[in-house]
Amino acid sequence: MPLIVSGEEMQDSSLDVHTLINSHHSLRDVAMMLCTQPVKVVGPVGLLYIDQREWAATTPYDKKVTILGSDDATTCQIVILRHTASGAVCMGHFDGCGVEEGAFNMCCRLQELSSSHVDGSYELHIVGGFSDQRNISEQLAQTLLYTFHKQQILINLVTFCICELNDIPRGTIHWPIICGVGINVKTGEIFPAAFPDRGPDMALRGARHFTGTHQMLDIYDCADSLLKIGPFTYDPMRGVDLWLSQSDDFIRQHLSTSPAVEPLHFAGNVRASLKHIQQHPYPDVTIFPDNQSRLYRKDENGVWVRIR
């Protein structure tokens, strides 16, 4: 079914990123409002952090999670899909891998969580990406538009804070204005955000980015408030020892889609994941020997405690 923008059904020919932005000033206005908001630094209490190539869904009745959040989106884009009547919400961090499957699964899950509500609508928010030299952000935004345009539910595109609408030049370099976003599950408020505490197994979760595993993973069971990591496997990485011997600048230049604008912690996070791959080249043997997820539940301090 077609995407809806400002009450108008989109046609295939009008789904070009620049045409859409130039034709619907409401999208430009919403993006400008979002970009002028201060960045909220979100602590661990109530937070479910979603990493690259992950997605999750929950409802306002969740007793453990009140905020879904993701950041470090330079050429990536963070997608939020929310049902206005049930308040159920999905968030996914897309980098171009597994887009069709990830979007389809997010839509299906939101339909399941909202099935008892005959009223309401589905609202789509896409945030991230900038005017990068290689046009990676624009290509991903275009793919996301077409993918959600093809879903079997009517979706209202409300926020499209991407590419030129999320871009600021600094000297000769273009930078994204917003790299992270959160949504308050109780109220539906969306805000620019940063997340110093991202939860468990981040090196393991990040290892998937470098080893040919392209699936968008669902990481949360909202019925039982459980963070679930895996099971998944990946191929051993050739030359991992050599990669680990390189400088931070070399890692940024060769393992980033936007090396000039990566955050300071980028190289350190990559090293942690490469080290994990080095130590666990076969995660199905050493990390998931019984082909079961690693399960976590939040305690009263917001810490994810492993229960399996």
Short mmCIF file of C-alpha atoms in Angstrom, two decimals:
data_model
loop_
_atom_site.label_atom_id
_atom_site.label_comp_id
_atom_site.label_asym_id
_atom_site.label_seq_id
_atom_site.Cartn_x
_atom_site.Cartn_y
_atom_site.Cartn_z
CA MET A 1 0.00 0.00 0.00
CA PRO A 2 1.31 3.48 -0.74
CA LEU A 3 3.04 5.72 1.75
CA ILE A 4 0.99 8.70 2.90
CA VAL A 5 2.58 12.15 3.24
CA SER A 6 0.49 15.07 4.52
CA GLY A 7 -2.67 13.11 3.69
CA GLU A 8 -1.57 12.44 0.10
CA GLU A 9 -0.97 8.94 -1.26
CA MET A 10 2.46 8.73 -2.86
CA GLN A 11 2.94 7.36 -6.36
CA ASP A 12 6.06 5.45 -7.38
CA SER A 13 7.20 8.40 -9.47
CA SER A 14 7.06 10.79 -6.50
CA LEU A 15 9.20 8.67 -4.19
CA ASP A 16 12.49 10.25 -5.22
CA VAL A 17 14.18 11.58 -2.07
CA HIS A 18 14.69 15.13 -3.35
CA THR A 19 11.28 15.32 -5.03
CA LEU A 20 9.61 14.25 -1.80
CA ILE A 21 11.51 16.81 0.28
CA ASN A 22 10.84 19.65 -2.16
CA SER A 23 7.16 18.77 -2.61
CA HIS A 24 6.21 18.46 1.06
CA HIS A 25 7.29 21.34 3.23
CA SER A 26 5.86 19.59 6.30
CA LEU A 27 8.73 17.10 6.13
CA ARG A 28 11.25 19.93 6.03
CA ASP A 29 9.52 21.66 8.97
CA VAL A 30 9.48 18.52 11.14
CA ALA A 31 13.15 17.83 10.36
CA MET A 32 14.12 21.39 11.26
CA MET A 33 12.28 21.17 14.58
CA LEU A 34 14.01 17.90 15.41
CA CYS A 35 17.46 19.21 14.45
CA THR A 36 17.11 22.25 16.73
CA GLN A 37 16.34 20.17 19.82
CA PRO A 38 19.16 19.59 22.33
CA VAL A 39 20.68 16.12 22.50
CA LYS A 40 19.49 14.17 25.54
CA VAL A 41 22.07 11.93 27.22
CA VAL A 42 20.07 8.84 28.19
CA GLY A 43 21.11 6.62 31.09
CA PRO A 44 20.53 2.88 31.42
CA VAL A 45 17.28 2.92 33.43
CA GLY A 46 14.43 2.02 31.09
CA LEU A 47 16.64 1.99 27.99
CA LEU A 48 16.75 -0.63 25.27
CA TYR A 49 19.66 0.21 22.97
CA ILE A 50 19.44 -0.99 19.38
CA ASP A 51 22.69 -1.47 17.50
CA GLN A 52 23.36 -1.45 13.75
CA ARG A 53 21.47 -4.25 11.92
CA GLU A 54 19.15 -4.74 14.90
CA TRP A 55 15.50 -3.95 15.55
CA ALA A 56 13.13 -4.24 18.48
CA ALA A 57 9.50 -3.63 19.38
CA THR A 58 7.61 -2.95 22.58
CA THR A 59 4.45 -1.35 23.99
CA PRO A 60 3.61 1.26 26.64
CA TYR A 61 2.78 -1.62 29.00
CA ASP A 62 6.41 -2.76 29.14
CA LYS A 63 7.51 -2.57 32.79
CA LYS A 64 11.24 -2.61 32.04
CA VAL A 65 11.72 -0.57 28.87
CA THR A 66 10.44 2.98 28.45
CA ILE A 67 12.90 4.26 25.82
CA LEU A 68 14.10 2.72 22.58
CA GLY A 69 17.28 4.31 21.30
CA SER A 70 20.10 4.04 18.79
CA ASP A 71 22.99 6.26 17.73
CA ASP A 72 26.25 6.40 15.73
CA ALA A 73 24.16 6.70 12.55
CA THR A 74 26.30 8.63 10.08
CA THR A 75 25.32 7.13 6.72
CA CYS A 76 22.98 4.68 8.50
CA GLN A 77 19.35 5.55 9.21
CA ILE A 78 17.24 4.91 12.28
CA VAL A 79 13.65 3.91 11.53
CA ILE A 80 10.78 4.25 14.00
CA LEU A 81 7.35 2.80 13.26
CA ARG A 82 4.57 3.52 15.76
CA HIS A 83 0.85 2.77 15.98
CA THR A 84 -1.03 5.80 17.26
CA ALA A 85 -3.82 3.89 19.05
CA SER A 86 -1.90 1.08 20.75
CA GLY A 87 1.29 3.07 21.29
CA ALA A 88 3.27 0.02 20.18
CA VAL A 89 6.56 1.01 18.60
CA CYS A 90 9.40 -0.57 16.60
CA MET A 91 12.87 0.83 16.05
CA GLY A 92 15.48 -0.44 13.61
CA HIS A 93 19.02 0.70 12.78
CA PHE A 94 19.48 0.17 9.02
CA ASP A 95 22.81 0.25 7.17
CA GLY A 96 21.56 -1.12 3.83
CA CYS A 97 21.73 -4.83 4.74
CA GLY A 98 18.54 -6.84 5.14
CA VAL A 99 16.32 -3.83 4.50
CA GLU A 100 13.33 -5.63 2.96
CA GLU A 101 13.23 -8.41 5.55
CA GLY A 102 13.81 -6.00 8.43
CA ALA A 103 11.06 -3.61 7.35
CA PHE A 104 8.62 -6.47 6.71
CA ASN A 105 9.29 -7.99 10.14
CA MET A 106 8.89 -4.62 11.87
CA CYS A 107 5.53 -4.07 10.17
CA CYS A 108 4.32 -7.58 11.03
CA ARG A 109 5.32 -7.23 14.68
CA LEU A 110 3.61 -3.87 15.01
CA GLN A 111 0.44 -5.32 13.50
CA GLU A 112 0.55 -8.14 16.05
CA LEU A 113 1.04 -5.76 18.97
CA SER A 114 -1.78 -3.50 17.73
CA SER A 115 -4.26 -6.18 16.62
CA SER A 116 -6.83 -5.36 19.34
CA HIS A 117 -7.06 -1.72 18.20
CA VAL A 118 -9.39 -1.07 15.25
CA ASP A 119 -8.59 2.65 15.22
CA GLY A 120 -5.28 4.43 14.88
CA SER A 121 -2.68 4.66 12.15
CA TYR A 122 0.90 3.65 11.48
CA GLU A 123 3.42 6.50 11.59
CA LEU A 124 6.91 6.27 10.12
CA HIS A 125 9.92 8.31 11.20
CA ILE A 126 13.30 8.05 9.41
CA VAL A 127 16.28 9.86 10.95
CA GLY A 128 19.96 9.84 10.01
CA GLY A 129 22.30 10.13 7.09
CA PHE A 130 23.66 13.32 5.58
CA SER A 131 25.03 14.72 2.31
CA ASP A 132 27.97 12.33 2.20
CA GLN A 133 30.32 12.36 -0.79
CA ARG A 134 29.47 8.82 -1.84
CA ASN A 135 25.69 9.35 -1.65
CA ILE A 136 25.36 6.30 0.61
CA SER A 137 22.80 8.07 2.80
CA GLU A 138 20.62 9.02 -0.16
CA GLN A 139 20.71 5.52 -1.63
CA LEU A 140 19.66 4.01 1.70
CA ALA A 141 16.88 6.58 2.17
CA GLN A 142 15.60 5.76 -1.32
CA THR A 143 15.61 2.04 -0.55
CA LEU A 144 13.74 2.58 2.72
CA LEU A 145 11.09 4.70 0.99
CA TYR A 146 10.38 2.07 -1.65
CA THR A 147 10.45 -0.74 0.90
CA PHE A 148 7.88 0.80 3.25
CA HIS A 149 5.84 1.93 0.22
CA LYS A 150 5.39 -1.76 -0.67
CA GLN A 151 4.12 -2.94 2.73
CA GLN A 152 0.59 -4.28 3.22
CA ILE A 153 -0.42 -1.55 5.68
CA LEU A 154 -1.05 2.16 5.13
CA ILE A 155 1.89 4.06 6.60
CA ASN A 156 2.06 7.79 7.23
CA LEU A 157 5.54 9.22 6.71
CA VAL A 158 5.78 11.89 9.44
CA THR A 159 9.52 12.46 9.92
CA PHE A 160 12.11 12.37 7.14
CA CYS A 161 15.19 13.90 8.79
CA ILE A 162 17.75 12.60 6.33
CA CYS A 163 20.42 13.69 3.84
CA GLU A 164 20.24 17.44 3.16
CA LEU A 165 17.72 17.94 6.00
CA ASN A 166 20.20 16.46 8.50
CA ASP A 167 23.36 18.06 7.16
CA ILE A 168 25.65 20.87 8.27
CA PRO A 169 28.90 21.92 6.52
CA ARG A 170 31.92 22.54 8.70
CA GLY A 171 34.62 23.97 6.49
CA THR A 172 34.87 21.65 3.52
CA ILE A 173 33.32 18.64 5.29
CA HIS A 174 29.61 17.85 5.57
CA TRP A 175 28.48 16.43 8.94
CA PRO A 176 25.22 14.85 10.12
CA ILE A 177 23.36 17.01 12.64
CA ILE A 178 21.64 14.10 14.37
CA CYS A 179 23.42 10.76 14.77
CA GLY A 180 21.25 9.30 17.52
CA VAL A 181 17.58 9.31 18.39
CA GLY A 182 15.33 7.98 21.12
CA ILE A 183 11.61 7.50 21.52
CA ASN A 184 9.69 7.55 24.78
CA VAL A 185 7.47 4.49 24.52
CA LYS A 186 4.90 5.91 26.94
CA THR A 187 4.39 9.26 25.20
CA GLY A 188 5.67 8.77 21.64
CA GLU A 189 8.10 11.69 22.01
CA ILE A 190 11.05 11.47 19.60
CA PHE A 191 14.27 13.32 20.45
CA PRO A 192 17.97 13.54 19.50
CA ALA A 193 19.92 11.38 21.92
CA ALA A 194 23.23 9.84 22.95
CA PHE A 195 23.65 6.61 24.89
CA PRO A 196 26.82 6.15 26.97
CA ASP A 197 25.52 2.82 28.34
CA ARG A 198 24.50 0.53 25.51
CA GLY A 199 24.01 -2.72 27.32
CA PRO A 200 25.68 -6.14 27.14
CA ASP A 201 27.60 -8.02 24.45
CA MET A 202 28.34 -4.98 22.29
CA ALA A 203 31.58 -6.46 20.92
CA LEU A 204 29.71 -9.63 19.98
CA ARG A 205 26.84 -7.68 18.42
CA GLY A 206 29.26 -5.47 16.50
CA ALA A 207 31.15 -8.49 15.16
CA ARG A 208 28.29 -9.11 12.73
CA HIS A 209 29.14 -5.88 10.88
CA PHE A 210 32.46 -7.22 9.60
CA THR A 211 31.80 -10.88 8.87
CA GLY A 212 29.27 -11.06 6.08
CA THR A 213 26.11 -11.52 8.18
CA HIS A 214 23.51 -9.20 6.65
CA GLN A 215 20.34 -10.07 8.58
CA MET A 216 18.43 -7.50 10.67
CA LEU A 217 18.04 -9.19 14.06
CA ASP A 218 15.08 -8.85 16.42
CA ILE A 219 16.69 -8.45 19.86
CA TYR A 220 13.76 -8.07 22.28
CA ASP A 221 10.86 -10.09 23.66
CA CYS A 222 8.53 -7.46 25.06
CA ALA A 223 6.09 -10.02 26.49
CA ASP A 224 8.75 -11.16 28.98
CA SER A 225 10.95 -8.02 28.90
CA LEU A 226 13.95 -10.04 27.71
CA LEU A 227 16.92 -8.81 25.69
CA LYS A 228 17.93 -11.71 23.44
CA ILE A 229 21.29 -11.86 21.68
CA GLY A 230 21.64 -14.51 19.00
CA PRO A 231 22.02 -17.25 18.27
CA PHE A 232 23.92 -16.42 15.12
CA THR A 233 27.14 -17.38 13.46
CA TYR A 234 29.60 -15.68 11.17
CA ASP A 235 32.54 -16.63 9.00
CA PRO A 236 36.07 -16.45 10.42
CA MET A 237 37.65 -13.17 9.38
CA ARG A 238 40.79 -13.47 7.32
CA GLY A 239 43.59 -11.16 8.39
CA VAL A 240 42.00 -10.15 11.69
CA ASP A 241 45.44 -10.06 13.37
CA LEU A 242 46.65 -7.65 10.71
CA TRP A 243 43.61 -5.42 11.14
CA LEU A 244 44.20 -5.26 14.89
CA SER A 245 47.78 -4.11 14.32
CA GLN A 246 46.69 -1.05 12.33
CA SER A 247 46.33 2.53 13.60
CA ASP A 248 42.99 4.06 14.57
CA ASP A 249 43.13 6.29 11.52
CA PHE A 250 43.68 3.30 9.22
CA ILE A 251 40.67 1.55 10.77
CA ARG A 252 38.50 4.63 10.27
CA GLN A 253 39.62 5.05 6.67
CA HIS A 254 39.03 1.44 5.66
CA LEU A 255 36.16 0.20 7.87
CA SER A 256 33.88 3.23 7.86
CA THR A 257 31.52 4.54 5.18
CA SER A 258 32.17 8.09 6.47
CA PRO A 259 35.62 8.21 8.10
CA ALA A 260 35.81 12.01 8.41
CA VAL A 261 32.73 12.24 10.66
CA GLU A 262 32.92 9.13 12.83
CA PRO A 263 32.76 9.66 16.62
CA LEU A 264 35.97 9.36 18.63
CA HIS A 265 34.99 5.95 19.99
CA PHE A 266 34.54 4.40 16.53
CA ALA A 267 38.00 2.81 16.25
CA GLY A 268 37.88 1.51 19.83
CA ASN A 269 34.51 -0.15 19.24
CA VAL A 270 35.75 -1.71 16.01
CA ARG A 271 38.85 -3.03 17.78
CA ALA A 272 36.70 -4.61 20.48
CA SER A 273 34.61 -6.42 17.85
CA LEU A 274 37.68 -7.52 15.88
CA LYS A 275 39.22 -8.83 19.09
CA HIS A 276 36.04 -10.77 19.74
CA ILE A 277 36.16 -12.27 16.24
CA GLN A 278 39.79 -13.20 16.83
CA GLN A 279 38.93 -14.95 20.10
CA HIS A 280 35.68 -16.51 18.88
CA PRO A 281 36.00 -17.33 15.16
CA TYR A 282 33.18 -19.88 15.50
CA PRO A 283 30.50 -18.32 17.75
CA ASP A 284 28.12 -21.22 17.22
CA VAL A 285 30.66 -23.33 19.12
CA THR A 286 32.00 -20.96 21.79
CA ILE A 287 29.19 -18.42 22.33
CA PHE A 288 26.01 -20.29 21.37
CA PRO A 289 26.96 -23.96 21.86
CA ASP A 290 23.35 -25.06 22.41
CA ASN A 291 21.97 -22.81 19.66
CA GLN A 292 20.21 -20.71 22.30
CA SER A 293 20.01 -16.95 22.76
CA ARG A 294 21.89 -15.16 25.50
CA LEU A 295 19.03 -13.72 27.59
CA TYR A 296 19.08 -10.63 29.80
CA ARG A 297 16.52 -8.88 32.01
CA LYS A 298 16.89 -5.41 33.54
CA ASP A 299 17.24 -5.02 37.29
CA GLU A 300 15.98 -2.07 39.31
CA ASN A 301 19.13 -0.07 38.48
CA GLY A 302 18.68 -0.47 34.74
CA VAL A 303 21.44 -3.06 34.40
CA TRP A 304 20.88 -5.96 32.03
CA VAL A 305 21.46 -9.12 34.09
CA ARG A 306 22.09 -12.34 32.23
CA ILE A 307 19.63 -15.08 33.08
CA ARG A 308 20.77 -17.65 30.46
#
